[in-house]
Coordinates of C-alpha atoms and ligand atoms in Angstrom, one line a residue:
X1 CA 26.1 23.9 5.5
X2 CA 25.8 21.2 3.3
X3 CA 27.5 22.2 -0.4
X4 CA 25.7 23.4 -3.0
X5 CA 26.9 21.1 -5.8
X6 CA 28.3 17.5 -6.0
X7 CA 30.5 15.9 -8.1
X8 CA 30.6 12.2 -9.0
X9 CA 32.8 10.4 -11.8
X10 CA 32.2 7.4 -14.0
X11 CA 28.2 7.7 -13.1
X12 CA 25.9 4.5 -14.9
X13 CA 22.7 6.3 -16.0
X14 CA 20.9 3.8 -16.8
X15 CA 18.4 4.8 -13.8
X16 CA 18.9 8.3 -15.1
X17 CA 17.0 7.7 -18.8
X18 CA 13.6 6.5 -19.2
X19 CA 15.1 4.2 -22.4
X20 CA 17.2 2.9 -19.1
X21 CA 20.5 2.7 -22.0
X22 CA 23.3 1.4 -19.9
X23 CA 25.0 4.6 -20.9
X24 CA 27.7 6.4 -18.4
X25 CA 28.8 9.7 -18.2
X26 CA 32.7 10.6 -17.0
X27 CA 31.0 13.3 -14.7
X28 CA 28.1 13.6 -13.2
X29 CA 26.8 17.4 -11.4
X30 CA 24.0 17.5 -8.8
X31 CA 23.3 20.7 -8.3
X32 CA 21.4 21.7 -4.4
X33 CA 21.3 25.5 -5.4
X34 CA 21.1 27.3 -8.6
X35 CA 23.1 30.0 -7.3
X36 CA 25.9 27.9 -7.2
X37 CA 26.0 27.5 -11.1
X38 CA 28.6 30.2 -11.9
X39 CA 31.3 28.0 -9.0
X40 CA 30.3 24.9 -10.7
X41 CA 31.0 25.8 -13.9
X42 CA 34.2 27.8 -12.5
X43 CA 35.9 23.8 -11.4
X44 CA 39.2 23.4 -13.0
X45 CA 38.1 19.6 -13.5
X46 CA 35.4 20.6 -15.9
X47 CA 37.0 23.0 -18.0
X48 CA 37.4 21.3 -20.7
X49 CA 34.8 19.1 -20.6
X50 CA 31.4 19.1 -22.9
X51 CA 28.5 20.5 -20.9
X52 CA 24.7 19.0 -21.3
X53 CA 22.4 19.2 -18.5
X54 CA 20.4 16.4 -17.7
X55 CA 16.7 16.3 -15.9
X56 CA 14.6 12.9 -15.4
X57 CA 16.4 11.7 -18.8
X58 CA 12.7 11.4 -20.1
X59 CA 13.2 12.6 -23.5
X60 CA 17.1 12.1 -24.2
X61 CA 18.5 9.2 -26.2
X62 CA 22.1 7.8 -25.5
X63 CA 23.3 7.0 -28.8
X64 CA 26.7 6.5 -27.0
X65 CA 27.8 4.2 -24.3
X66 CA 29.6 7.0 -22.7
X67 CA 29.3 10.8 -22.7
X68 CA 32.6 12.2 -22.3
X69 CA 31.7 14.9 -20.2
X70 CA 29.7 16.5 -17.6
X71 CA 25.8 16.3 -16.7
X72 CA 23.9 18.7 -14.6
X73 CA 21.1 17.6 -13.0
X74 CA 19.2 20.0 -10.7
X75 CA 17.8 19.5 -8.1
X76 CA 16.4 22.5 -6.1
X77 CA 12.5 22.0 -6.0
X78 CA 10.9 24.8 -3.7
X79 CA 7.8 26.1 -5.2
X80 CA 5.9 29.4 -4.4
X81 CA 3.1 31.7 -4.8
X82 CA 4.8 34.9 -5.8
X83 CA 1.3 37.3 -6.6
X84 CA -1.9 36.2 -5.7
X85 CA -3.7 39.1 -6.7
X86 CA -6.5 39.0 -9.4
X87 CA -7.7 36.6 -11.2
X88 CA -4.1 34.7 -11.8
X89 CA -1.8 33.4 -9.7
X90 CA 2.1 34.0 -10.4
X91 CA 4.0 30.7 -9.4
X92 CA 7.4 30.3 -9.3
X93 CA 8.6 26.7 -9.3
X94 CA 12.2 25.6 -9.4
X95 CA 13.6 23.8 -12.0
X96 CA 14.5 20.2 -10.4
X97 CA 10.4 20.3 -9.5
X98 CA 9.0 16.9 -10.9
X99 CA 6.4 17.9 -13.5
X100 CA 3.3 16.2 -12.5
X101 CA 3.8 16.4 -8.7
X102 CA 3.7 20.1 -9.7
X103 CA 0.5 19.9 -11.8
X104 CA -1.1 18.3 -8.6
X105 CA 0.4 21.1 -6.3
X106 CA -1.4 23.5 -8.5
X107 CA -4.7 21.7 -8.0
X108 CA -4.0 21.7 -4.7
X109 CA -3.7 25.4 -4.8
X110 CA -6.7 26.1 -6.5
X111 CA -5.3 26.7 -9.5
X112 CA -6.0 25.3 -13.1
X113 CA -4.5 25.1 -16.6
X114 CA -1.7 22.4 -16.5
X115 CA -4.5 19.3 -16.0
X116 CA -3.7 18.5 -19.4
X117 CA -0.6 18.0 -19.0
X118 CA -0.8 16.0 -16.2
X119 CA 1.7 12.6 -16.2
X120 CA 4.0 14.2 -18.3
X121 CA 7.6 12.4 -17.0
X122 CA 10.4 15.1 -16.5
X123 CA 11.1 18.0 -14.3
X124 CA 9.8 21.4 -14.3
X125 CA 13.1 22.8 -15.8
X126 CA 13.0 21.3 -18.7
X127 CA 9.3 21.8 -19.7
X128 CA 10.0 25.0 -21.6
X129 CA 12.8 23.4 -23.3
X130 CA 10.5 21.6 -25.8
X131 CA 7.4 23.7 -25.3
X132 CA 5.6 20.4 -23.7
X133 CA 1.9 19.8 -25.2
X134 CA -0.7 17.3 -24.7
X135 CA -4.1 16.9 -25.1
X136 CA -4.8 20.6 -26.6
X137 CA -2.6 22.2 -24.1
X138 CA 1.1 23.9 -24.6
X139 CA 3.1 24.6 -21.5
X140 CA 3.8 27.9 -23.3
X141 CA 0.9 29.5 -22.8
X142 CA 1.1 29.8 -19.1
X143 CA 4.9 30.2 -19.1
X144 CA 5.5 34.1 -17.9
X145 CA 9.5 34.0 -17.6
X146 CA 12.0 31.8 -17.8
X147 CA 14.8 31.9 -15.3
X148 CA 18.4 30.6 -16.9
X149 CA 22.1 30.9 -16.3
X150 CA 23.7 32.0 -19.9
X151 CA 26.7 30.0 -20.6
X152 CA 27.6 32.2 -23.0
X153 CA 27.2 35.8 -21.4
X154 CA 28.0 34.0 -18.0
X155 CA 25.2 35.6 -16.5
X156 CA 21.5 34.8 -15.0
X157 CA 18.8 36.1 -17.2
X158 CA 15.3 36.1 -17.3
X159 CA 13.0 35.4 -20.2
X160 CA 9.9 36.4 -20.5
X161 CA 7.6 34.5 -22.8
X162 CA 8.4 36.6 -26.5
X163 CA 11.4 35.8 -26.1
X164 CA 11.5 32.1 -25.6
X165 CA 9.8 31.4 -29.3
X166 CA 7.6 29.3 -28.1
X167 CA 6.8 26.6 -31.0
X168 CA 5.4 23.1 -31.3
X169 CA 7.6 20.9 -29.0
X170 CA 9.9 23.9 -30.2
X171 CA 11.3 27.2 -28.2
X172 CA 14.8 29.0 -27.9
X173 CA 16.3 26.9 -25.7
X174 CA 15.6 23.7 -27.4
X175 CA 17.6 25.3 -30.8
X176 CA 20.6 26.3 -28.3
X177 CA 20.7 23.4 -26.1
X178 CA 24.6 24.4 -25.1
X179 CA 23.5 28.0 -24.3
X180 CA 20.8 28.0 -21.3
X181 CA 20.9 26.4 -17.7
X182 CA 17.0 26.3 -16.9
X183 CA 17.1 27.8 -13.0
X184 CA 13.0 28.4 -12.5
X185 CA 10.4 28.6 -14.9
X186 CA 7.3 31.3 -13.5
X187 CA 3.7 30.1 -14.7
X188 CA 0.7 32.5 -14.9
X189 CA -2.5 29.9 -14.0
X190 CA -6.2 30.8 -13.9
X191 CA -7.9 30.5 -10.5
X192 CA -11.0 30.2 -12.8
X193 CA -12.4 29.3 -15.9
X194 CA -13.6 26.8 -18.3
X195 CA -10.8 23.4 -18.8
X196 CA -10.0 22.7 -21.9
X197 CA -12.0 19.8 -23.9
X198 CA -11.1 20.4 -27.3
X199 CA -9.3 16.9 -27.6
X200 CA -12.4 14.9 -27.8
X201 CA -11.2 11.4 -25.9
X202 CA -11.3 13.9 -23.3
X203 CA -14.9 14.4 -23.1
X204 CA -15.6 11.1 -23.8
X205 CA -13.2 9.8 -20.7
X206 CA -15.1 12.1 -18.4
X207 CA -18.5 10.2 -19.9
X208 CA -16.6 7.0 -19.2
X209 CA -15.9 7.8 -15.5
X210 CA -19.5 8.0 -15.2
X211 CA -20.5 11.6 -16.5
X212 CA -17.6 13.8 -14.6
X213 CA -18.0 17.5 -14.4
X214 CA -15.1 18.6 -16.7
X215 CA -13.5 20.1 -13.1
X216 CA -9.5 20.5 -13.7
X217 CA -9.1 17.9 -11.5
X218 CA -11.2 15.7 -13.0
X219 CA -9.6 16.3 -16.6
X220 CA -6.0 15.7 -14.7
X221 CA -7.9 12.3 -13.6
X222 CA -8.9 11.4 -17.1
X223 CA -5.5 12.3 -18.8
X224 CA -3.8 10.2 -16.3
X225 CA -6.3 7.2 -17.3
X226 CA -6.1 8.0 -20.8
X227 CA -2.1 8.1 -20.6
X228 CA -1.9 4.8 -18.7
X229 CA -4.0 3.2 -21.0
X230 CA -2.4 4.6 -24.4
X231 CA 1.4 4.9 -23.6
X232 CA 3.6 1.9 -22.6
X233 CA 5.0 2.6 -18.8
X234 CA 9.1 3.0 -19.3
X235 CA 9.1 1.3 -15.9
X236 CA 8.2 -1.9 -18.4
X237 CA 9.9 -0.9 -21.3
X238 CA 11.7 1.8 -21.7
X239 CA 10.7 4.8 -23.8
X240 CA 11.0 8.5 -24.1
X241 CA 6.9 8.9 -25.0
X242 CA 6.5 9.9 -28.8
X243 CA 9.8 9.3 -30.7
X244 CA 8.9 11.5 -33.7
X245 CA 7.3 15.0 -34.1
X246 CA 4.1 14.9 -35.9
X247 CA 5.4 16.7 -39.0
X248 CA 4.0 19.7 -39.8
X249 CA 3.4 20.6 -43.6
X250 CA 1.4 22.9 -46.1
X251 CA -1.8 22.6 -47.5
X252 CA -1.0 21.6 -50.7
X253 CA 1.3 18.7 -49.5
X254 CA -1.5 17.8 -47.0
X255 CA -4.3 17.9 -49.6
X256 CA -1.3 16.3 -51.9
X257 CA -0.9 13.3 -49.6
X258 CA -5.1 13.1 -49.2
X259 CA -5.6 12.3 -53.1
X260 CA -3.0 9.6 -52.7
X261 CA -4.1 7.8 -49.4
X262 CA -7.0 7.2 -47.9
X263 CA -7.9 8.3 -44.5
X264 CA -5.0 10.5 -43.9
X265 CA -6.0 12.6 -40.9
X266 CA -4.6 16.0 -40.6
X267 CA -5.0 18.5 -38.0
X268 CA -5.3 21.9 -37.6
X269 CA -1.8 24.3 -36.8
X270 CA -2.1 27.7 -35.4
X271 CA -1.5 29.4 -38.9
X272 CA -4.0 28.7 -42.4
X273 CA -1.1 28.0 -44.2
X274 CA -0.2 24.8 -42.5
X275 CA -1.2 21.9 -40.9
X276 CA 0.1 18.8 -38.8
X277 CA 0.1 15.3 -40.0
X278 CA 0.2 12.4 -37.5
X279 CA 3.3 10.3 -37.2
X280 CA 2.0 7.4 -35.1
X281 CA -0.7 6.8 -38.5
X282 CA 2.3 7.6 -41.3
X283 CA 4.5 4.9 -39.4
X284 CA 1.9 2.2 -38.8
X285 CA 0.7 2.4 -42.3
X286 CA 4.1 2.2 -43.0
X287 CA 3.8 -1.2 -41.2
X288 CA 6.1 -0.8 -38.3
X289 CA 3.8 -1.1 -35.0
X290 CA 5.0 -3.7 -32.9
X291 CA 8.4 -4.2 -35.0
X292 CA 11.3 -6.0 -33.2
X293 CA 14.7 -6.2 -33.7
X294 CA 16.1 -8.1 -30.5
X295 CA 15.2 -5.7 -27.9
X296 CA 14.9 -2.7 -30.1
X297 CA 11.3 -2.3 -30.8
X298 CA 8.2 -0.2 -32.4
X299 CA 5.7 -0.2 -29.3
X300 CA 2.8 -2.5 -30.4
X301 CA 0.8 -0.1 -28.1
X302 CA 1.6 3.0 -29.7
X303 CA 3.6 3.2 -32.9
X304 CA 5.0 6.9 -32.3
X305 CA 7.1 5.3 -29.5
X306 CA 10.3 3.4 -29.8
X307 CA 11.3 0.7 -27.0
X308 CA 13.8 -0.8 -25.3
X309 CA 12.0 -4.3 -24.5
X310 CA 15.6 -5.4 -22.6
X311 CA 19.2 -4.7 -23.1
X312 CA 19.1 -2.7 -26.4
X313 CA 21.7 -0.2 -26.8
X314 CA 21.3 3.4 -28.0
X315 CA 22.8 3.0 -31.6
X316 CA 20.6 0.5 -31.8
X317 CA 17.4 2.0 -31.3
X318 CA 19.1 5.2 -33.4
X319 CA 19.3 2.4 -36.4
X320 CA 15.4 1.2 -35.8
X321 CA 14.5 5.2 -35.5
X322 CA 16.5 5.7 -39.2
X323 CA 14.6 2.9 -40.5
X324 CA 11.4 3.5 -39.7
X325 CA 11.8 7.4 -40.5
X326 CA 13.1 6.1 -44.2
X327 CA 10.5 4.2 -44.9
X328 CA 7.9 6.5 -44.0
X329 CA 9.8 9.0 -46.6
X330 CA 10.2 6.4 -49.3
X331 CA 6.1 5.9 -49.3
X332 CA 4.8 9.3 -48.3
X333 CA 7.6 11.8 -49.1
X334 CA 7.2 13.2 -45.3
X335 CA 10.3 13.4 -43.2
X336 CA 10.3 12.5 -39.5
X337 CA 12.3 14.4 -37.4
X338 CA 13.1 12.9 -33.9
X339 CA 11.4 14.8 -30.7
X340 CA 14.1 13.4 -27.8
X341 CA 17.7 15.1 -27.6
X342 CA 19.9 12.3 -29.4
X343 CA 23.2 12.4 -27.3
X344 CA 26.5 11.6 -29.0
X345 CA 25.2 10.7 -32.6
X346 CA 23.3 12.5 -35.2
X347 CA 19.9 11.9 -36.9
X348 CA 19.7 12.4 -41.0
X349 CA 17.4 10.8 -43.2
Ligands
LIG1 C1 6.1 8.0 -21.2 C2 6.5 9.4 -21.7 C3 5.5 10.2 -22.1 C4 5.8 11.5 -22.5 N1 4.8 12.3 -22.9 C5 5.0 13.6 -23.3 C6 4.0 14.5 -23.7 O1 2.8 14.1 -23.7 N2 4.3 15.7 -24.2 C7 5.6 16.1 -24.2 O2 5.8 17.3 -24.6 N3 6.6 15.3 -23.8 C8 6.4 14.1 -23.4 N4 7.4 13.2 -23.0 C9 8.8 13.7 -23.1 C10 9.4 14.3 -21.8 O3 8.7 13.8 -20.7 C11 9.3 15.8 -21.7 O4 10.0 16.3 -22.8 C12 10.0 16.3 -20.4 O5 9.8 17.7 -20.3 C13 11.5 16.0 -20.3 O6 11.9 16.3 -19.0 P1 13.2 15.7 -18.4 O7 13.4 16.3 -17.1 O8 13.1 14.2 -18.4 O9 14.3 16.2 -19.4 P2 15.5 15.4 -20.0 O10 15.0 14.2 -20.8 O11 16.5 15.1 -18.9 O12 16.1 16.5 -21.0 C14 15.5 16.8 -22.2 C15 16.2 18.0 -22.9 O13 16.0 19.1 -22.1 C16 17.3 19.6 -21.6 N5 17.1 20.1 -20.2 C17 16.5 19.4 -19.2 N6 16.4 20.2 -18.1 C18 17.0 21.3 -18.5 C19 17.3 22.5 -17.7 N7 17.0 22.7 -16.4 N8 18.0 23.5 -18.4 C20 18.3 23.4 -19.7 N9 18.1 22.3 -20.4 C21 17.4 21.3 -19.8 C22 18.2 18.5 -21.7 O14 19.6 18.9 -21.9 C23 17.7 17.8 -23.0 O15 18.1 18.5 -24.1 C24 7.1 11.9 -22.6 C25 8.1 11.1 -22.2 C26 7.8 9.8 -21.7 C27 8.9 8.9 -21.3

């Protein structure tokens, strides 16, 4: 039987980030079978080694040209029906599943809910991680448990969705990223029902494909034309999608911010008391879409996304992201936070 976990040492992962930072890591961990976690972590080699586990790399940024430790990347994919009964289905899908062959698979299956998140980058494991969302739609809501090994009690557990504070691009396991080993996430998906439309470009895509029935997987079609056409491919430069969160603030600062610029648009949140500001408008008015610093760069396509354009390194796209979050605090008073997991440095304004 072929083993259940590999080891290699002195791994490059520049293949393994979507930045593509020639980064390495002293250890690398391919996991075949999740069961396998509690012998892996059991090797005298990695005892004393710093733990992080690593998925398609699609929202991580290598601020260091090595991590002195150990990455885990899974890759056990199976995916199953596991009740069929009703009017949902009850998937469970492995953690080293890619994402958006998983949001055809569901289509495939009849079943609906994730279209809007289709061509998401990443694997199913780490969709929980920060609550993915795009185009209206949060991964959370059809999350029913979350399967993890627990570093900490050294134990599998099971989570359903209470417990995994779901938040925007925010949930448990993204503010303990030492603590959980994502095994299997189980989703909950509609066999029926209306899509979601309620971000407009969504409508107006269908309109543009000549008048589409909003079927889900004609709204996966149309976020996957809409994506290509709004988000530089990392295959051409390097990104991890949107660098920043779009910061989410009262009212009164909103209404604050309104009386001092023109044209500030601000969204909705789930709760009256707040609302969500857009990062890609604070940074371009802020003048920094299609900045360069030798290969360090504010997409010209998108100014929420940083790029590598070449051979930047990780501190220096860290530096660009400082600067650019500065001077979006000097004029506005609104502080960026970073969305990707910043390996090896910190981020403070
Ligand atoms: C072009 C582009 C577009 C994007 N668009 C979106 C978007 O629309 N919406 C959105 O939400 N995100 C988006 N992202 C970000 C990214 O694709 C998602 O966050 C994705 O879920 C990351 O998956 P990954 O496997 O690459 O995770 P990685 O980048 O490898 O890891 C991200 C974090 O999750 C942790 N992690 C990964 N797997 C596990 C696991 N099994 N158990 C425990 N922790 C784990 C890692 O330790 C790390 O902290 C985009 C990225 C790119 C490059």
């Amino acid at each position: 039987m072929a083993s259940a976990y590999s080891l290699a040492w002195d791994v490059s992962l520049r293949d393994r980030n979507t930045f593509h930072l020639d980064a390495r890591a002293d250890c690398l961990a391919t996991v075949h079978d999740a069961t396998a976690l509690p012998s892996l972590l059991a090797e005298p080699a990695l005892q004393d080694l710093p733990l992080m586990v690593l998925g398609a790399g699609s929202n991580v940024l290598f601020a260091t040209d090595r991590f002195a430790g150990c990455l885990i990347h899974l890759q056990c994919d199976s995916t199953r029906i596991v009740d069929d009964a009703g009017e949902h289905a009850l998937v469970h899908v492995d953690a080293g599943c890619e994402w958006d062959a998983l949001v055809d698979w569901t289509l495939d299956h009849g079943l609906q809910g994730l279209e809007n998140l289709a061509l998401i980058p990443g694997q199913a494991g780490a969709a929980p991680i920060q609550n993915i969302g795009a185009y209206g739609v949060e991964v959370g809501k059809f999350i029913a448990a979350v399967h993890v090994y627990d570093r900490r009690a050294r134990a599998c557990d099971r989570l359903t969705t209470e417990r995994c504070e779901f938040g925007y691009r925010d949930s448990v396991f993204k503010r303990e990223p030492e603590r959980r080993i994502v095994t299997a996430i189980e989703l909950l998906l509609p066999k029926a029902g209306a899509t979601n439309l309620s971000y407009a470009g969504l409508g107006e895509e269908l309109a543009a494909m000549g008048g589409l029935s909003p079927t889900p997987r004609n709204v996966a079609a149309a976020v996957r034309r809409i994506r290509r056409r709004k988000l530089p491919d990392p295959a051409v430069a390097g990104n991890a999608g949107s660098f920043f969160k779009n910061p989410v603030v009262t009212r009164a600062v909103a209404a604050e911010l309104q009386s001092r610029f023109a044209g500030v648009p601000v969204y909705p949140t789930s709760t009256d008391a707040e609302c969500k500001l857009s990062a890609a408008w604070l940074i371009e008015q802020a003048g920094w879409r299609g900045f360069r610093d030798g290969d360090a760069a504010v997409s010209a396509q998108h100014a929420l996304v940083l790029v590598n354009l070449g051979r930047a390194t990780g501190p220096q796209l860290l530096t660009l992201a400082h600067r650019v979050a500065t001077s979006v605090q000097e004029k506005f008073g609104i502080a960026l936070e970073p969305e990707p997991r910043i390996v090896g440095a910190t981020f403070q304004l």
